[in-house]
């Protein structure tokens, strides 16, 4: 894939020195009548300034829960039980309601999964963009309208669409409007929770290209969530693969694509057809990820893992360096030891 | 606009169907009012006297289609015949003398119940499980499930007789000359309190519960989550995003109720001896006063259709999605 963003300032170190978003040991649990499920089970990750960070995994692995935890949109029965989320060195989890309201959209915004449902059906596009400005910047209506028109132009939509209602736009346009709304206040972090799953592949590519362009000109960081690993590899600088509430592999995207270390990452990649190249047989992954019934002993992936050993049933692997800039949580992957001469530096 | 014109066409056809039914139904019954009224005295009346009465009541031997055309022509001239029980007052005067009170009582209590009930429902859903939400719905359902006449009489006894705060009956104090003076308006308002209050009490629970439930479903929508993520103020999300969508079913229900207001509130009118269409309708049915019964039915039908059309107009303004279909 030639479109992979090669190198760049963020492809290198595993944690930027001044991360825009820093999640440490985040744990989120859902308490239901059937018991407590740890949807996110000790996830740590950093996203640097101007970095696009991808988060991939099957449905139910906890990707969206992380996104909602960062925005503090989780509602009962979901509960953050441990960890911290720092946005620009400020802990999001300890903000008061009013501080949180001010922080939302100004410092972090979100593009929701389904653009059709993310917009109020009885308000015009314009009103839904303008209320961001009138609320956060106390801007007069006229100015807000001009800013809204400008925003739409960023995503190639004509200003006369401000008077349209969501149902009058096509799916792709709606998603672009939602992206425009998300960029209204020039946030430092944009969270995209499967922003293109509802769209066809062609529109999907257009929108992705547009996001990349905007990201390069505006410089925001992105937490990009999808189960479409090929899409993610194209877009993101660095990415993490998630399984059953934990990160199992983290690496720059091109590294992950060329040299996946965790068997789950390999399986995930085999499940998606490449857009170009020879026809290959797709390999699905048998069974389903662990559910509320509880996680398996040892490595939670071992029941589905083609390479599982006896030790996998007993020992729970932790995420550790597997190479320079490459972390993996698998017993098959030997731990990478930093050469002593590098340590001395 | 095309949507509204289509709806208008539909209502005109419905109206025509109604007046046609209204014309034929009584004529399907055996006999006629005159023979019934004078069934007991028929032997003492000469046939030409009966014929004269028939003439007076407009019961002619013209062919049916001609009667039908006359009937429709009369309706459009506002002539609904002459009331038999209140002879020789025209039906239109009987109705117009009562309809003002019916509208005053019905519309006042309906609007209060709808506005207050919906507002309570909105707030209860927004603060789900909190005080308002846990106390009001069961309380209002409890009050609302009393038989209406019992509640009305209890209110009359307590506030009218024991406490003496409000008058016991009628729409204004006997002997007072209707005028646009403050004292007359205050007197009418004072007489309105108990009848309206009791209607509001029994109906508000339904409005609140309906709104609360739709509102709870609405707050689970993605656009509410997005509005919260946008950092909007709670009040704006509650009214502009949630309630604005949740109120749509309530508007439909409001339109239906608005139409039926014209039918009067029989029990209220009976307990509080309040003038109104409901009592007239009961009277006319008991007295076999066909012209009056027909006239009232026609008025109710027209009002229901008009109210529905009004709701269509409001709906188009409130829900942009209706405009395209």
Coordinates of N, CA and C in Angstrom, one line a residue, chain A residues 19-178:
Chain A
X19 N 2.5 14.3 25.3 CA 1.3 13.8 24.6 C 0.1 14.7 24.7
X20 N -0.7 14.7 23.7 CA -2.0 15.4 23.7 C -3.0 14.6 24.6
X21 N -2.9 13.3 24.4 CA -3.8 12.5 25.2 C -2.9 11.4 25.8
X22 N -3.1 11.2 27.1 CA -2.3 10.2 27.8 C -3.3 9.4 28.7
X23 N -3.5 8.1 28.3 CA -4.4 7.3 29.1 C -3.5 6.3 29.9
X24 N -3.7 6.2 31.2 CA -2.9 5.3 32.0 C -3.7 4.3 32.7
X25 N -3.5 3.1 32.4 CA -4.1 1.9 33.2 C -5.6 2.1 33.3
X26 N -6.3 2.5 32.2 CA -7.7 2.7 32.3 C -8.5 1.4 32.4
X27 N -9.4 1.4 33.4 CA -10.3 0.2 33.5 C -11.7 0.7 33.6
X28 N -12.5 0.1 32.7 CA -14.0 0.4 32.7 C -14.7 -0.9 32.8
X29 N -15.7 -0.9 33.7 CA -16.5 -2.1 33.9 C -18.0 -1.8 33.7
X30 N -18.7 -2.8 33.2 CA -20.1 -2.7 33.1 C -20.7 -3.7 34.1
X31 N -21.5 -3.2 35.0 CA -22.2 -4.1 36.0 C -23.6 -4.4 35.5
X32 N -23.9 -5.6 35.3 CA -25.2 -6.0 34.9 C -25.7 -7.1 35.8
X33 N -26.9 -7.5 35.6 CA -27.5 -8.6 36.4 C -26.7 -9.9 36.3
X34 N -25.9 -10.0 35.3 CA -25.1 -11.2 35.1 C -23.7 -11.2 35.7
X35 N -23.4 -10.0 36.2 CA -22.1 -9.8 36.8 C -21.4 -8.6 36.3
X36 N -20.1 -8.5 36.6 CA -19.3 -7.4 36.2 C -18.4 -7.8 35.0
X37 N -18.4 -7.0 34.0 CA -17.6 -7.2 32.8 C -16.6 -6.1 32.7
X38 N -15.3 -6.5 32.6 CA -14.3 -5.5 32.4 C -14.1 -5.2 31.0
X39 N -14.8 -4.2 30.5 CA -14.8 -3.9 29.0 C -13.4 -3.3 28.6
X40 N -12.9 -2.5 29.5 CA -11.5 -2.0 29.3 C -10.7 -2.4 30.5
X41 N -9.6 -3.2 30.3 CA -8.9 -3.8 31.4 C -7.5 -3.4 31.4
X42 N -7.2 -2.2 31.9 CA -5.9 -1.7 32.0 C -5.2 -1.3 30.7
X43 N -5.8 -0.3 30.1 CA -5.2 0.2 28.8 C -4.4 1.4 29.1
X44 N -3.2 1.5 28.5 CA -2.4 2.7 28.6 C -2.0 3.1 27.2
X45 N -2.2 4.3 26.8 CA -1.7 4.7 25.5 C -1.5 6.2 25.5
X46 N -0.5 6.7 24.6 CA -0.2 8.1 24.5 C -0.5 8.5 23.0
X47 N -1.0 9.7 22.8 CA -1.1 10.2 21.4 C -0.4 11.5 21.4
X48 N 0.5 11.7 20.5 CA 1.3 12.9 20.4 C 0.6 14.0 19.6
X49 N 1.1 15.2 19.6 CA 0.5 16.3 18.9 C 0.6 16.0 17.4
X50 N -0.5 16.1 16.7 CA -0.5 15.9 15.3 C -0.4 14.5 14.9
X51 N -0.6 13.6 15.8 CA -0.5 12.2 15.5 C -1.9 11.5 15.2
X52 N -1.9 10.7 14.2 CA -3.2 9.9 14.0 C -2.9 8.5 14.6
X53 N -3.7 8.2 15.7 CA -3.5 6.9 16.4 C -4.7 6.0 16.1
X54 N -4.4 4.9 15.6 CA -5.5 4.0 15.2 C -5.7 2.9 16.3
X55 N -7.0 2.6 16.5 CA -7.3 1.5 17.5 C -8.2 0.5 16.8
X56 N -7.7 -0.7 16.7 CA -8.5 -1.7 15.9 C -8.9 -2.8 16.8
X57 N -9.9 -3.6 16.4 CA -10.3 -4.7 17.1 C -11.7 -5.1 16.7
X58 N -12.1 -6.3 17.1 CA -13.5 -6.8 16.8 C -14.5 -6.0 17.6
X59 N -15.8 -6.1 17.2 CA -16.9 -5.5 17.9 C -16.8 -6.1 19.3
X60 N -17.1 -5.2 20.3 CA -17.2 -5.6 21.7 C -15.8 -5.8 22.4
X61 N -14.7 -5.3 21.7 CA -13.4 -5.5 22.4 C -13.1 -4.3 23.3
X62 N -14.0 -3.3 23.2 CA -13.8 -2.1 24.2 C -13.3 -0.9 23.5
X63 N -13.2 -0.9 22.2 CA -12.7 0.3 21.5 C -13.6 1.6 21.8
X64 N -14.9 1.4 21.5 CA -15.7 2.5 21.7 C -15.8 3.0 23.1
X65 N -15.7 2.0 24.0 CA -15.7 2.3 25.4 C -14.6 3.3 25.8
X66 N -13.4 3.0 25.2 CA -12.3 3.9 25.5 C -12.7 5.3 24.9
X67 N -13.2 5.4 23.7 CA -13.6 6.7 23.1 C -14.5 7.4 24.1
X68 N -15.6 6.7 24.5 CA -16.6 7.4 25.3 C -16.0 7.7 26.7
X69 N -15.1 6.9 27.2 CA -14.4 7.2 28.5 C -13.6 8.5 28.4
X70 N -12.9 8.7 27.3 CA -12.2 10.0 27.1 C -13.1 11.2 27.0
X71 N -14.2 11.0 26.3 CA -15.2 12.1 26.3 C -16.0 12.2 27.5
X72 N -15.8 11.3 28.4 CA -16.7 11.1 29.6 C -18.2 11.0 29.3
X73 N -18.4 10.3 28.3 CA -19.8 10.1 27.8 C -20.4 8.8 28.3
X74 N -19.6 8.0 29.1 CA -20.1 6.7 29.6 C -21.3 6.9 30.5
X75 N -22.3 6.1 30.4 CA -23.4 6.2 31.3 C -23.6 4.8 32.0
X76 N -24.2 4.9 33.1 CA -24.5 3.6 33.8 C -25.1 2.6 32.8
X77 N -24.8 1.4 32.9 CA -24.0 0.7 34.0 C -22.5 0.7 33.8
X78 N -22.0 1.5 32.8 CA -20.5 1.6 32.6 C -19.9 2.5 33.7
X79 N -18.7 2.1 34.2 CA -18.1 2.9 35.2 C -16.6 2.8 35.1
X80 N -16.0 3.9 35.1 CA -14.5 3.9 35.1 C -14.0 3.6 36.5
X81 N -13.3 2.4 36.7 CA -13.0 2.0 38.0 C -11.6 2.4 38.4
X82 N -10.7 2.6 37.4 CA -9.3 3.0 37.7 C -8.7 3.6 36.5
X83 N -7.6 4.3 36.8 CA -6.8 4.9 35.7 C -7.0 6.4 35.6
X84 N -6.2 6.9 34.7 CA -6.4 8.4 34.5 C -6.4 8.7 33.0
X85 N -7.0 9.8 32.6 CA -7.0 10.2 31.2 C -6.6 11.7 31.2
X86 N -5.4 11.9 30.7 CA -4.9 13.3 30.7 C -5.0 13.9 29.3
X87 N -5.7 15.0 29.2 CA -5.8 15.7 27.9 C -5.0 17.0 28.0
X88 N -4.0 17.2 27.3 CA -3.1 18.3 27.4 C -2.7 18.5 28.9
X89 N -2.3 17.5 29.5 CA -1.8 17.5 30.9 C -2.9 17.8 31.9
X90 N -4.1 17.6 31.6 CA -5.2 17.9 32.5 C -6.1 16.7 32.6
X91 N -6.3 16.2 33.9 CA -7.0 15.0 34.0 C -8.5 15.2 33.8
X92 N -9.0 14.6 32.7 CA -10.4 14.7 32.3 C -11.3 14.1 33.4
X93 N -10.9 13.1 34.1 CA -11.8 12.4 35.0 C -12.1 13.2 36.2
X94 N -11.3 14.2 36.5 CA -11.6 14.9 37.8 C -12.3 16.3 37.5
X95 N -12.6 16.6 36.2 CA -13.2 17.9 35.9 C -14.6 17.9 36.5
X96 N -15.0 19.1 36.9 CA -16.4 19.3 37.4 C -17.3 19.3 36.1
X97 N -18.6 19.2 36.3 CA -19.5 19.1 35.2 C -19.4 20.3 34.3
X98 N -19.3 21.5 34.9 CA -19.2 22.7 34.1 C -17.8 22.8 33.4
X99 N -16.7 22.4 34.1 CA -15.4 22.4 33.4 C -15.4 21.4 32.3
X100 N -16.1 20.3 32.5 CA -16.2 19.2 31.5 C -16.9 19.8 30.2
X101 N -18.0 20.5 30.5 CA -18.8 21.0 29.4 C -18.0 22.0 28.6
X102 N -17.2 22.8 29.3 CA -16.4 23.8 28.5 C -15.3 23.1 27.7
X103 N -14.7 22.0 28.3 CA -13.6 21.3 27.7 C -14.1 20.5 26.4
X104 N -15.3 19.9 26.5 CA -15.8 19.2 25.4 C -15.9 20.1 24.2
X105 N -15.5 19.5 23.1 CA -15.6 20.2 21.8 C -14.5 21.2 21.6
X106 N -14.1 22.0 22.7 CA -13.1 23.0 22.5 C -11.7 22.3 22.5
X107 N -11.5 21.3 23.4 CA -10.2 20.6 23.4 C -10.3 19.2 22.8
X108 N -11.5 18.6 22.9 CA -11.6 17.3 22.3 C -13.0 17.2 21.7
X109 N -13.1 16.7 20.5 CA -14.4 16.5 19.9 C -14.5 15.1 19.3
X110 N -15.6 14.7 18.8 CA -15.8 13.3 18.5 C -16.7 13.2 17.2
X111 N -16.4 12.3 16.3 CA -17.2 12.0 15.2 C -17.9 10.7 15.5
X112 N -19.2 10.7 15.5 CA -19.9 9.5 15.9 C -20.1 8.5 14.8
X113 N -20.4 7.3 15.2 CA -20.5 6.1 14.3 C -21.5 6.4 13.2
X114 N -22.7 6.7 13.5 CA -23.7 6.9 12.5 C -24.1 8.3 12.4
X115 N -23.7 8.9 11.2 CA -24.0 10.3 11.0 C -25.5 10.6 11.0
X116 N -26.3 9.7 10.5 CA -27.7 9.9 10.4 C -28.3 10.2 11.8
X117 N -27.9 9.3 12.7 CA -28.5 9.5 14.0 C -27.8 10.5 14.9
X118 N -26.6 10.9 14.4 CA -25.8 11.9 15.3 C -26.3 13.3 15.1
X119 N -27.2 13.5 14.2 CA -27.7 14.9 14.0 C -29.2 14.9 14.3
X120 N -29.6 16.0 15.0 CA -30.9 16.2 15.4 C -31.8 16.4 14.1
X121 N -32.8 15.5 13.9 CA -33.6 15.5 12.7 C -34.4 16.8 12.5
X122 N -34.7 17.5 13.6 CA -35.6 18.6 13.4 C -34.9 20.0 13.5
X123 N -33.6 20.0 13.4 CA -32.8 21.2 13.4 C -32.0 21.3 12.1
X124 N -31.9 22.5 11.5 CA -31.1 22.6 10.3 C -29.6 22.3 10.6
X125 N -28.9 22.0 9.6 CA -27.4 21.8 9.7 C -26.8 23.0 10.3
X126 N -27.2 24.2 9.8 CA -26.7 25.4 10.2 C -26.8 25.6 11.7
X127 N -28.1 25.4 12.2 CA -28.3 25.6 13.6 C -27.4 24.7 14.5
X128 N -27.2 23.5 14.0 CA -26.4 22.5 14.8 C -24.9 22.8 14.8
X129 N -24.5 23.6 13.8 CA -23.1 24.0 13.8 C -23.0 25.3 14.6
X130 N -24.0 26.2 14.4 CA -23.9 27.5 15.1 C -24.0 27.4 16.6
X131 N -24.8 26.4 17.1 CA -24.9 26.4 18.5 C -23.6 26.1 19.3
X132 N -22.7 25.5 18.5 CA -21.3 25.3 19.1 C -20.7 26.6 19.3
X133 N -20.8 27.5 18.3 CA -20.1 28.8 18.4 C -20.8 29.7 19.5
X134 N -22.2 29.7 19.4 CA -22.9 30.6 20.3 C -22.7 30.1 21.8
X135 N -22.5 28.8 22.0 CA -22.4 28.3 23.4 C -20.9 28.5 23.9
X136 N -20.0 28.1 23.0 CA -18.6 28.1 23.6 C -17.9 29.5 23.4
X137 N -18.3 30.2 22.4 CA -17.6 31.5 22.1 C -18.5 32.7 22.3
X138 N -19.7 32.5 22.7 CA -20.6 33.6 22.9 C -20.7 34.5 21.7
X139 N -20.6 33.9 20.5 CA -20.5 34.6 19.3 C -21.9 35.1 18.8
X140 N -22.0 36.3 18.3 CA -23.3 36.7 17.7 C -23.7 35.8 16.6
X141 N -25.0 35.7 16.3 CA -25.6 34.8 15.3 C -25.0 34.9 14.0
X142 N -24.8 36.2 13.6 CA -24.4 36.5 12.2 C -23.0 36.0 12.0
X143 N -22.1 36.2 13.0 CA -20.7 35.8 12.9 C -20.7 34.2 12.9
X144 N -21.5 33.6 13.7 CA -21.6 32.2 13.8 C -22.0 31.6 12.5
X145 N -22.9 32.3 11.8 CA -23.3 31.7 10.5 C -22.2 31.8 9.5
X146 N -21.4 32.9 9.5 CA -20.3 33.0 8.6 C -19.3 31.9 8.9
X147 N -19.0 31.6 10.2 CA -18.0 30.6 10.6 C -18.6 29.2 10.2
X148 N -19.9 29.0 10.3 CA -20.5 27.7 9.9 C -20.3 27.5 8.4
X149 N -20.5 28.6 7.7 CA -20.4 28.5 6.2 C -18.9 28.1 5.8
X150 N -18.0 28.7 6.5 CA -16.6 28.5 6.3 C -16.3 27.0 6.6
X151 N -16.8 26.5 7.7 CA -16.6 25.1 8.1 C -17.0 24.2 7.1
X152 N -18.3 24.4 6.5 CA -18.8 23.5 5.5 C -17.9 23.5 4.3
X153 N -17.3 24.7 4.0 CA -16.4 24.8 2.8 C -15.2 23.9 3.0
X154 N -14.8 23.7 4.3 CA -13.6 22.9 4.5 C -13.9 21.5 4.1
X155 N -15.1 21.0 4.1 CA -15.5 19.6 3.7 C -16.2 19.6 2.4
X156 N -16.0 20.7 1.6 CA -16.5 20.8 0.3 C -18.0 20.7 0.2
X157 N -18.7 21.4 1.1 CA -20.1 21.5 1.0 C -20.5 23.0 0.9
X158 N -21.5 23.3 0.0 CA -21.8 24.6 -0.2 C -22.6 25.3 0.9
X159 N -22.4 26.6 1.1 CA -22.9 27.2 2.3 C -24.5 27.2 2.3
X160 N -25.1 27.1 1.1 CA -26.6 27.1 1.1 C -27.1 25.8 1.8
X161 N -26.3 24.9 2.0 CA -26.7 23.7 2.7 C -27.0 23.9 4.2
X162 N -26.6 25.1 4.7 CA -26.8 25.4 6.1 C -28.3 25.4 6.4
X163 N -29.1 25.6 5.5 CA -30.6 25.6 5.7 C -31.2 24.3 5.5
X164 N -30.4 23.3 5.1 CA -30.9 21.9 4.9 C -31.1 21.2 6.3
X165 N -32.0 20.2 6.3 CA -32.1 19.3 7.4 C -31.3 18.1 7.1
X166 N -30.9 17.4 8.2 CA -30.1 16.2 8.0 C -30.7 15.2 6.9
X167 N -32.0 15.0 6.9 CA -32.5 14.0 6.0 C -32.4 14.4 4.6
X168 N -32.1 15.7 4.3 CA -32.0 16.1 2.9 C -30.6 15.9 2.4
X169 N -29.7 15.4 3.2 CA -28.4 15.2 2.7 C -28.1 13.7 2.5
X170 N -27.1 13.4 1.6 CA -26.8 12.0 1.4 C -25.9 11.5 2.6
X171 N -25.7 10.2 2.7 CA -25.0 9.7 3.8 C -23.6 10.3 3.9
X172 N -22.9 10.4 2.8 CA -21.5 10.9 2.7 C -21.5 12.3 3.2
X173 N -22.5 13.1 2.7 CA -22.5 14.5 3.0 C -22.7 14.7 4.5
X174 N -23.7 13.9 5.0 CA -24.0 14.0 6.5 C -22.7 13.7 7.3
X175 N -22.0 12.7 6.9 CA -20.8 12.4 7.6 C -19.8 13.5 7.5
X176 N -19.7 14.2 6.4 CA -18.8 15.3 6.2 C -19.2 16.4 7.1
X177 N -20.6 16.6 7.2 CA -21.1 17.7 8.1 C -20.7 17.4 9.5
X178 N -20.8 16.1 9.9 CA -20.5 15.8 11.3 C -19.0 16.0 11.6

